[in-house]
CSV table of C-alpha atoms and ligand atoms in Angstrom, one decimal:
chain,number,residue,atom,x,y,z
A,1,MET,CA,54.3,-128.4,-1.5
A,2,ARG,CA,53.8,-124.8,-3.6
A,3,ALA,CA,50.1,-123.2,-4.8
A,4,VAL,CA,49.4,-123.7,-8.0
A,5,MET,CA,49.2,-120.1,-9.2
A,6,ARG,CA,51.5,-118.2,-11.6
A,7,ARG,CA,49.9,-114.8,-11.9
A,8,ILE,CA,47.9,-112.0,-9.5
A,9,GLY,CA,47.0,-108.3,-10.3
A,10,LEU,CA,48.3,-105.3,-8.1
A,11,LEU,CA,47.1,-102.0,-7.7
A,12,THR,CA,47.3,-98.6,-5.8
A,13,GLY,CA,43.7,-97.0,-4.8
A,14,GLY,CA,42.7,-93.8,-2.9
A,15,GLY,CA,45.4,-91.2,-2.6
A,16,ASP,CA,48.7,-91.5,-3.0
A,17,CYS,CA,51.6,-91.7,-0.2
A,18,PRO,CA,54.8,-92.6,0.7
A,19,GLY,CA,56.1,-95.6,-0.2
A,20,LEU,CA,53.9,-96.9,-2.6
A,21,ASN,CA,56.4,-97.8,-4.4
A,22,ALA,CA,58.4,-100.0,-2.1
A,23,VAL,CA,55.4,-101.9,-1.5
A,24,ILE,CA,55.3,-102.8,-5.5
A,25,ARG,CA,59.0,-103.4,-5.9
A,26,ALA,CA,58.3,-105.9,-2.9
A,27,VAL,CA,55.8,-107.6,-4.2
A,28,VAL,CA,57.7,-108.3,-7.5
A,29,ARG,CA,60.7,-108.9,-6.3
A,30,ARG,CA,59.1,-111.6,-3.8
A,31,GLY,CA,56.7,-113.1,-5.9
A,32,GLY,CA,59.5,-114.0,-9.0
A,33,ASP,CA,62.3,-114.9,-6.6
A,34,ALA,CA,60.4,-116.7,-4.0
A,35,HIS,CA,57.3,-118.1,-5.8
A,36,ASN,CA,58.0,-118.2,-9.2
A,37,LEU,CA,54.3,-115.8,-9.6
A,38,SER,CA,54.3,-113.1,-12.1
A,39,VAL,CA,52.6,-109.6,-11.4
A,40,ASP,CA,50.5,-107.9,-13.5
A,41,GLY,CA,49.8,-103.8,-12.4
A,42,PHE,CA,47.2,-101.9,-12.8
A,43,ARG,CA,47.4,-98.5,-14.2
A,44,ASN,CA,45.1,-96.2,-11.6
A,45,GLY,CA,43.7,-98.0,-8.7
A,46,TRP,CA,40.0,-99.8,-9.9
A,47,ALA,CA,39.7,-97.5,-12.4
A,48,GLY,CA,42.6,-99.7,-14.2
A,49,VAL,CA,40.8,-103.0,-13.0
A,50,LEU,CA,37.8,-101.4,-14.3
A,51,GLU,CA,38.9,-101.1,-17.9
A,52,GLY,CA,41.3,-104.3,-17.9
A,53,THR,CA,44.3,-101.6,-18.8
A,54,ALA,CA,47.3,-104.1,-16.8
A,55,VAL,CA,51.1,-103.7,-17.1
A,56,PRO,CA,53.3,-107.0,-16.5
A,57,LEU,CA,55.7,-105.7,-14.0
A,58,ASN,CA,59.6,-107.1,-13.7
A,59,ALA,CA,62.7,-106.9,-11.9
A,60,GLU,CA,64.1,-104.3,-14.3
A,61,SER,CA,60.8,-102.7,-14.1
A,62,THR,CA,60.6,-101.8,-11.3
A,63,LYS,CA,64.3,-101.4,-10.2
A,64,GLY,CA,65.4,-98.1,-8.5
A,65,ILE,CA,61.7,-97.1,-7.2
A,66,LEU,CA,62.0,-97.9,-3.2
A,67,HIS,CA,62.7,-94.6,-2.8
A,68,ARG,CA,60.3,-93.0,-4.6
A,69,GLY,CA,57.6,-91.5,-3.9
A,70,GLY,CA,54.0,-91.3,-5.5
A,71,THR,CA,53.0,-94.7,-7.0
A,72,ILE,CA,54.2,-95.9,-10.5
A,73,LEU,CA,50.9,-97.8,-11.2
A,74,GLY,CA,49.3,-94.4,-10.7
A,75,THR,CA,46.0,-94.2,-8.6
A,76,SER,CA,42.5,-93.1,-8.2
A,77,ARG,CA,39.5,-92.8,-6.3
A,78,VAL,CA,37.2,-95.2,-8.0
A,79,ASN,CA,34.6,-97.2,-6.4
A,80,PRO,CA,34.0,-100.2,-7.8
A,81,VAL,CA,31.8,-101.9,-6.3
A,82,ASP,CA,28.8,-99.1,-6.7
A,83,ALA,CA,29.9,-98.8,-10.8
A,84,ASP,CA,27.5,-100.4,-13.1
A,85,GLY,CA,28.1,-104.0,-13.8
A,86,GLY,CA,31.5,-103.2,-11.8
A,87,VAL,CA,31.4,-106.3,-10.2
A,88,GLU,CA,31.2,-108.7,-13.4
A,89,ARG,CA,33.7,-106.5,-14.6
A,90,ILE,CA,36.4,-107.4,-12.3
A,91,ARG,CA,35.5,-110.7,-12.5
A,92,ASP,CA,36.2,-111.1,-16.2
A,93,VAL,CA,39.3,-109.0,-16.2
A,94,LEU,CA,40.6,-111.7,-13.7
A,95,ASP,CA,39.7,-114.0,-15.7
A,96,LEU,CA,40.8,-112.5,-19.1
A,97,HIS,CA,44.3,-112.0,-17.5
A,98,GLY,CA,44.4,-115.2,-15.7
A,99,LEU,CA,45.1,-113.6,-12.8
A,100,ALA,CA,44.6,-116.3,-9.2
A,101,GLY,CA,44.0,-112.8,-7.4
A,102,LEU,CA,44.7,-109.1,-6.4
A,103,VAL,CA,46.8,-107.5,-4.4
A,104,VAL,CA,45.3,-104.4,-3.1
A,105,ILE,CA,47.7,-101.2,-1.5
A,106,GLY,CA,45.1,-99.0,-0.6
A,107,GLY,CA,43.0,-96.9,2.3
A,108,GLU,CA,40.0,-96.5,3.8
A,109,GLY,CA,38.2,-96.2,0.9
A,110,THR,CA,39.7,-99.0,-1.2
A,111,LEU,CA,40.0,-101.2,1.2
A,112,SER,CA,36.4,-101.0,1.8
A,113,ALA,CA,35.7,-101.7,-1.8
A,114,ALA,CA,38.1,-104.5,-1.4
A,115,ARG,CA,36.4,-106.0,1.4
A,116,ARG,CA,32.7,-105.5,-0.3
A,117,LEU,CA,34.4,-107.5,-3.1
A,118,SER,CA,35.8,-110.3,-1.1
A,119,VAL,CA,33.4,-110.7,1.0
A,120,GLU,CA,29.9,-110.0,-0.4
A,121,HIS,CA,31.6,-111.7,-3.6
A,122,GLY,CA,34.4,-114.0,-3.4
A,123,VAL,CA,37.0,-112.3,-5.5
A,124,PRO,CA,40.5,-113.1,-4.2
A,125,ILE,CA,41.6,-109.8,-2.4
A,126,ILE,CA,44.8,-109.8,0.1
A,127,GLY,CA,44.9,-105.8,0.8
A,128,VAL,CA,48.0,-104.0,2.0
A,129,PRO,CA,46.8,-100.7,4.3
A,130,LYS,CA,48.4,-97.5,3.3
A,131,THR,CA,47.5,-94.0,4.1
A,132,ILE,CA,49.1,-91.0,5.9
A,133,ASP,CA,45.7,-90.6,7.8
A,134,ASN,CA,46.8,-94.0,10.2
A,135,ASP,CA,43.3,-94.3,10.4
A,136,LEU,CA,43.2,-98.0,9.1
A,137,GLY,CA,42.1,-100.8,11.6
A,138,GLY,CA,43.9,-104.4,11.9
A,139,THR,CA,47.4,-102.3,12.3
A,140,GLN,CA,49.8,-99.8,14.3
A,141,PHE,CA,51.0,-97.9,11.7
A,142,THR,CA,49.7,-97.7,8.0
A,143,ILE,CA,52.1,-96.8,5.2
A,144,GLY,CA,52.6,-93.8,4.6
A,145,PHE,CA,52.2,-92.4,8.4
A,146,SER,CA,55.6,-91.7,9.7
A,147,THR,CA,56.7,-89.7,6.1
A,148,ALA,CA,53.5,-87.0,6.5
A,149,LEU,CA,54.6,-86.7,10.0
A,150,ASP,CA,57.7,-85.6,9.9
A,151,VAL,CA,56.6,-83.3,6.9
A,152,ALA,CA,54.3,-81.7,9.6
A,153,THR,CA,56.5,-81.7,12.9
A,154,ALA,CA,58.9,-80.0,10.9
A,155,ALA,CA,56.4,-77.8,9.5
A,156,VAL,CA,55.4,-77.3,13.2
A,157,ASP,CA,59.4,-76.7,14.1
A,158,ARG,CA,59.7,-73.9,11.1
A,159,LEU,CA,56.5,-72.0,13.1
A,160,HIS,CA,57.7,-71.7,16.5
A,161,SER,CA,60.6,-69.4,15.1
A,162,THR,CA,58.3,-66.6,13.0
A,163,ALA,CA,55.6,-67.4,14.9
A,164,GLU,CA,57.7,-66.0,18.8
A,165,SER,CA,59.3,-63.2,16.4
A,166,HIS,CA,55.6,-61.7,16.3
A,167,ASN,CA,53.4,-62.9,18.7
A,168,ARG,CA,51.6,-64.2,16.9
A,169,VAL,CA,48.8,-67.1,17.0
A,170,MET,CA,49.4,-70.1,14.5
A,171,LEU,CA,47.2,-72.3,13.1
A,172,LEU,CA,48.6,-75.4,11.0
A,173,GLU,CA,46.7,-77.4,9.0
A,174,VAL,CA,47.3,-80.8,8.5
A,175,MET,CA,45.5,-83.9,7.0
A,176,GLY,CA,43.4,-86.5,8.4
A,177,ARG,CA,39.8,-86.2,7.3
A,178,HIS,CA,38.1,-88.8,10.5
A,179,ALA,CA,41.3,-88.9,12.6
A,180,GLY,CA,43.4,-87.0,14.0
A,181,TRP,CA,47.1,-89.0,14.3
A,182,ILE,CA,49.4,-86.7,12.2
A,183,ALA,CA,48.0,-83.6,14.3
A,184,THR,CA,48.4,-85.1,17.6
A,185,TYR,CA,51.6,-86.9,17.1
A,186,ALA,CA,53.1,-83.6,15.0
A,187,GLY,CA,51.7,-81.7,18.0
A,188,ILE,CA,53.3,-83.6,20.8
A,189,ALA,CA,56.6,-83.9,18.3
A,190,GLY,CA,57.1,-80.2,17.6
A,191,GLY,CA,55.2,-78.8,21.2
A,192,ALA,CA,52.2,-77.3,20.2
A,193,ASP,CA,49.6,-75.3,22.4
A,194,ALA,CA,46.5,-76.6,21.2
A,195,ILE,CA,45.8,-79.4,18.8
A,196,LEU,CA,42.1,-80.0,17.3
A,197,VAL,CA,40.9,-83.2,16.0
A,198,PRO,CA,37.7,-85.2,15.2
A,199,GLU,CA,37.5,-87.4,17.8
A,200,ARG,CA,37.8,-84.4,20.1
A,201,PRO,CA,34.9,-81.9,18.5
A,202,PHE,CA,36.3,-78.6,19.8
A,203,ASP,CA,34.1,-75.3,21.3
A,204,LEU,CA,36.3,-72.5,19.6
A,205,ASP,CA,35.3,-70.4,23.1
A,206,ARG,CA,37.4,-72.8,25.0
A,207,VAL,CA,40.2,-72.4,22.2
A,208,CYS,CA,40.8,-69.0,22.4
A,209,ARG,CA,40.4,-68.6,26.2
A,210,HIS,CA,43.4,-70.8,26.4
A,211,LEU,CA,45.2,-69.3,24.4
A,212,LYS,CA,44.7,-65.8,25.9
A,213,HIS,CA,45.3,-67.5,29.6
A,214,ARG,CA,48.5,-68.4,27.6
A,215,HIS,CA,50.0,-65.2,26.4
A,216,ALA,CA,48.3,-63.6,30.1
A,217,THR,CA,50.7,-66.3,31.7
A,218,GLY,CA,53.7,-65.4,29.8
A,219,ARG,CA,54.0,-66.9,26.3
A,220,SER,CA,54.2,-64.5,23.5
A,221,PHE,CA,53.1,-66.6,20.7
A,222,SER,CA,50.9,-70.1,20.2
A,223,ILE,CA,50.5,-72.8,17.4
A,224,VAL,CA,47.5,-74.3,17.3
A,225,VAL,CA,47.2,-77.7,15.0
A,226,VAL,CA,44.1,-78.5,13.0
A,227,ALA,CA,43.4,-81.7,11.5
A,228,GLU,CA,41.2,-80.8,8.6
A,229,GLY,CA,38.5,-83.0,9.8
A,230,ALA,CA,38.3,-81.5,13.5
A,231,VAL,CA,34.7,-80.9,13.9
A,232,PRO,CA,33.0,-77.8,15.9
A,233,ALA,CA,31.5,-79.4,19.2
A,234,ALA,CA,27.6,-79.2,18.6
A,235,GLY,CA,25.5,-76.1,18.5
A,236,THR,CA,29.1,-73.9,18.7
A,237,MET,CA,29.5,-73.4,14.7
A,238,VAL,CA,28.5,-74.2,11.9
A,239,LEU,CA,31.0,-75.6,9.2
A,240,PRO,CA,30.8,-74.8,5.2
A,241,ASP,CA,30.0,-77.5,3.1
A,242,TYR,CA,32.6,-79.7,1.3
A,243,GLU,CA,32.0,-81.5,-1.8
A,244,ARG,CA,32.0,-84.8,-2.0
A,245,ASP,CA,33.8,-87.8,-4.0
A,246,THR,CA,32.7,-91.5,-5.4
A,247,PHE,CA,32.8,-92.9,-2.0
A,248,GLY,CA,30.5,-90.2,-0.9
A,249,ARG,CA,33.3,-89.0,1.3
A,250,PRO,CA,33.6,-84.6,1.8
A,251,ARG,CA,36.9,-83.1,0.3
A,252,LEU,CA,38.4,-81.8,2.9
A,253,GLY,CA,40.6,-78.7,3.4
A,254,GLY,CA,39.9,-75.5,4.8
A,255,ILE,CA,38.6,-75.5,8.2
A,256,ALA,CA,41.9,-73.4,9.4
A,257,ASN,CA,41.6,-70.3,7.4
A,258,HIS,CA,37.6,-70.7,7.9
A,259,ILE,CA,38.0,-70.9,12.6
A,260,ALA,CA,41.0,-68.3,12.3
A,261,PRO,CA,39.1,-64.6,11.7
A,262,HIS,CA,37.1,-65.7,14.6
A,263,ILE,CA,40.4,-66.8,16.8
A,264,GLU,CA,41.5,-63.2,16.2
A,265,GLU,CA,38.1,-61.6,16.7
A,266,ARG,CA,37.7,-63.4,20.0
A,267,THR,CA,41.5,-62.9,21.3
A,268,GLY,CA,42.8,-59.7,19.5
A,269,PHE,CA,45.6,-61.8,18.8
A,270,ALA,CA,47.0,-61.7,15.0
A,271,VAL,CA,46.7,-65.1,14.0
A,272,ARG,CA,48.1,-66.3,10.7
A,273,VAL,CA,47.3,-69.8,8.8
A,274,THR,CA,49.5,-72.2,7.5
A,275,THR,CA,47.8,-75.4,5.2
A,276,LEU,CA,49.7,-77.9,4.9
A,277,GLY,CA,48.2,-79.9,1.9
A,278,HIS,CA,49.4,-82.6,-0.3
A,279,VAL,CA,52.8,-81.4,0.8
A,280,GLN,CA,52.2,-83.9,3.3
A,281,ARG,CA,52.0,-86.9,1.0
A,282,GLY,CA,54.6,-85.6,-1.8
A,283,GLY,CA,57.7,-86.6,-2.0
A,284,SER,CA,60.3,-89.2,-0.4
A,285,PRO,CA,59.5,-92.1,2.5
A,286,ASN,CA,61.1,-92.0,5.1
A,287,ALA,CA,63.5,-95.3,6.5
A,288,PHE,CA,60.4,-96.3,8.7
A,289,ASP,CA,58.0,-96.2,5.7
A,290,ARG,CA,60.4,-98.2,3.6
A,291,VAL,CA,61.2,-101.0,5.9
A,292,LEU,CA,57.2,-100.9,6.7
A,293,ALA,CA,56.4,-101.2,2.8
A,294,SER,CA,59.6,-103.7,2.0
A,295,SER,CA,57.9,-105.7,5.1
A,296,MET,CA,54.0,-105.5,4.1
A,297,GLY,CA,54.8,-106.0,0.7
A,298,VAL,CA,56.9,-109.0,1.0
A,299,ALA,CA,54.3,-110.3,3.6
A,300,ALA,CA,51.4,-109.9,1.1
A,301,VAL,CA,52.9,-111.8,-1.7
A,302,ASP,CA,53.6,-114.7,0.4
A,303,LEU,CA,49.5,-115.1,1.6
A,304,ALA,CA,48.9,-114.9,-2.2
A,305,ALA,CA,50.7,-117.3,-3.8
A,306,GLU,CA,49.8,-119.4,-0.6
A,307,GLY,CA,46.0,-118.7,-1.7
A,308,ARG,CA,45.3,-117.4,1.2
A,309,TRP,CA,42.8,-114.9,-0.1
A,310,GLY,CA,40.3,-112.5,1.9
A,311,LEU,CA,43.2,-111.2,4.3
A,312,MET,CA,44.8,-107.5,5.1
A,313,VAL,CA,48.7,-107.5,6.1
A,314,GLY,CA,48.9,-105.5,9.5
A,315,MET,CA,51.8,-104.0,12.0
A,316,HIS,CA,51.1,-105.9,15.4
A,317,GLY,CA,54.6,-104.6,17.3
A,318,ASN,CA,58.0,-105.3,15.1
A,319,ASP,CA,56.0,-107.7,13.3
A,320,VAL,CA,54.1,-107.8,9.8
A,321,VAL,CA,51.0,-110.6,10.3
A,322,PRO,CA,48.0,-111.6,8.1
A,323,VAL,CA,44.7,-110.2,9.5
A,324,ASP,CA,41.3,-110.3,8.7
A,325,LEU,CA,40.4,-107.7,6.0
A,326,ALA,CA,37.4,-107.3,7.0
A,327,GLU,CA,38.1,-107.3,10.5
A,328,ALA,CA,40.6,-104.3,9.7
A,329,THR,CA,38.3,-102.4,7.3
A,330,ARG,CA,35.0,-102.4,9.6
A,331,GLU,CA,35.8,-99.6,12.1
A,332,LEU,CA,38.0,-96.9,11.5
A,333,LYS,CA,40.9,-96.1,13.8
A,334,THR,CA,41.0,-93.0,15.8
A,335,VAL,CA,43.3,-91.4,18.4
A,336,PRO,CA,42.5,-93.1,21.7
A,337,LEU,CA,42.0,-90.0,24.4
A,338,SER,CA,45.1,-91.5,26.4
A,339,MET,CA,47.2,-90.1,23.7
A,340,TYR,CA,45.8,-86.8,23.4
A,341,ALA,CA,46.0,-86.8,27.8
A,342,VAL,CA,49.3,-86.8,26.8
A,343,ALA,CA,49.3,-84.0,23.8
A,344,GLU,CA,47.4,-82.2,26.6
A,345,VAL,CA,50.1,-82.0,29.5
A,346,PHE,CA,51.9,-79.6,27.2
A,347,PHE,CA,49.5,-77.1,25.7
A,348,GLY,CA,50.1,-74.7,28.8
B,401,F6P,O1,42.9,-90.0,2.3
B,401,F6P,C1,44.2,-89.4,2.8
B,401,F6P,C2,44.2,-88.0,2.8
B,401,F6P,O2,45.3,-87.6,2.4
B,401,F6P,C3,43.0,-87.4,3.3
B,401,F6P,O3,43.7,-87.0,4.7
B,401,F6P,C4,42.3,-86.5,2.4
B,401,F6P,O4,41.4,-85.7,3.1
B,401,F6P,C5,42.9,-87.0,1.0
B,401,F6P,O5,43.2,-87.4,1.1
B,401,F6P,C6,42.8,-85.4,0.4
B,401,F6P,O6,42.1,-86.1,-1.5
B,401,F6P,P1,43.0,-85.7,-2.3
B,401,F6P,O7,44.4,-86.0,-2.6
B,401,F6P,O8,41.6,-86.5,-3.2
B,401,F6P,O9,42.5,-84.1,-2.6
């Protein structure tokens, strides 16, 4: 028998990424067609829920958005759990709008807040994992990662020819706050000569010795991919302090610029820096992200229609399956050392 539930809320929180609109479209289309369910879209992530600003979504208003980057709902990095009276406000807004629960499309910050709301306060939530960083547990891949990886790989490819022409060391800084998924995958895909990731604290002296060895043995250029969250090994180097967001996380960016002069000084090679920044997050999702986002959107609204709250949808093998939201957000998913070891094979 179909569950008695006709209205849910939907929001996109945290950093945007390619594929969010594809999830919105899938939730609305599947919700309406298969479950007779209407969807209210909250503006700007948790901020919109706290303000109670929702727009009714339907097949017409979500038409033509599958291939569009960003999110038609807008997003923010607001933490609702620690906001004064935030939890009560969320409950009130759900009641006021007659919502059975929320489908929350988010990354680590947004879904950690969702977990606390769900586990500690009993708010009915289904999570959908998105982040170009790919660092959420409970899913092999997150929405947006594949597209960001394409952008980063294209950048490595382009840097090769100019590095080669000038005998330079090129540093490419990519996103990846706590995990070096983009750096490692783009490094392998683009044939990087060194990769610095948060999972493997780096010793710059060692990196420089490696670059000098390369150049002494016939190579005239090197490409180093640096994750923005890469950290120096204890006692080897001090990084500047970063500002923090409302979740208390540092606003990263700039590590490659910081280490470049040190590499120049220690190797004598000319070094240039490219910081990819938000180019990785903007623009159209690739085919993989469109399919993943559509599948996850359908799975999420099916769970909501069945009233199976407290879950997240995750990609396991070729399937999208329900996983426990608390379990999925307990620990960040970092790059396994075995994968980094594959990249190392090609550093020589
Ligand atoms: O969380 C995803 C992410 O893209 C991180 O890789 C990066 O550190 C951060 O967002 C940048 O955030 P903002 O867009 O707020 O500068």
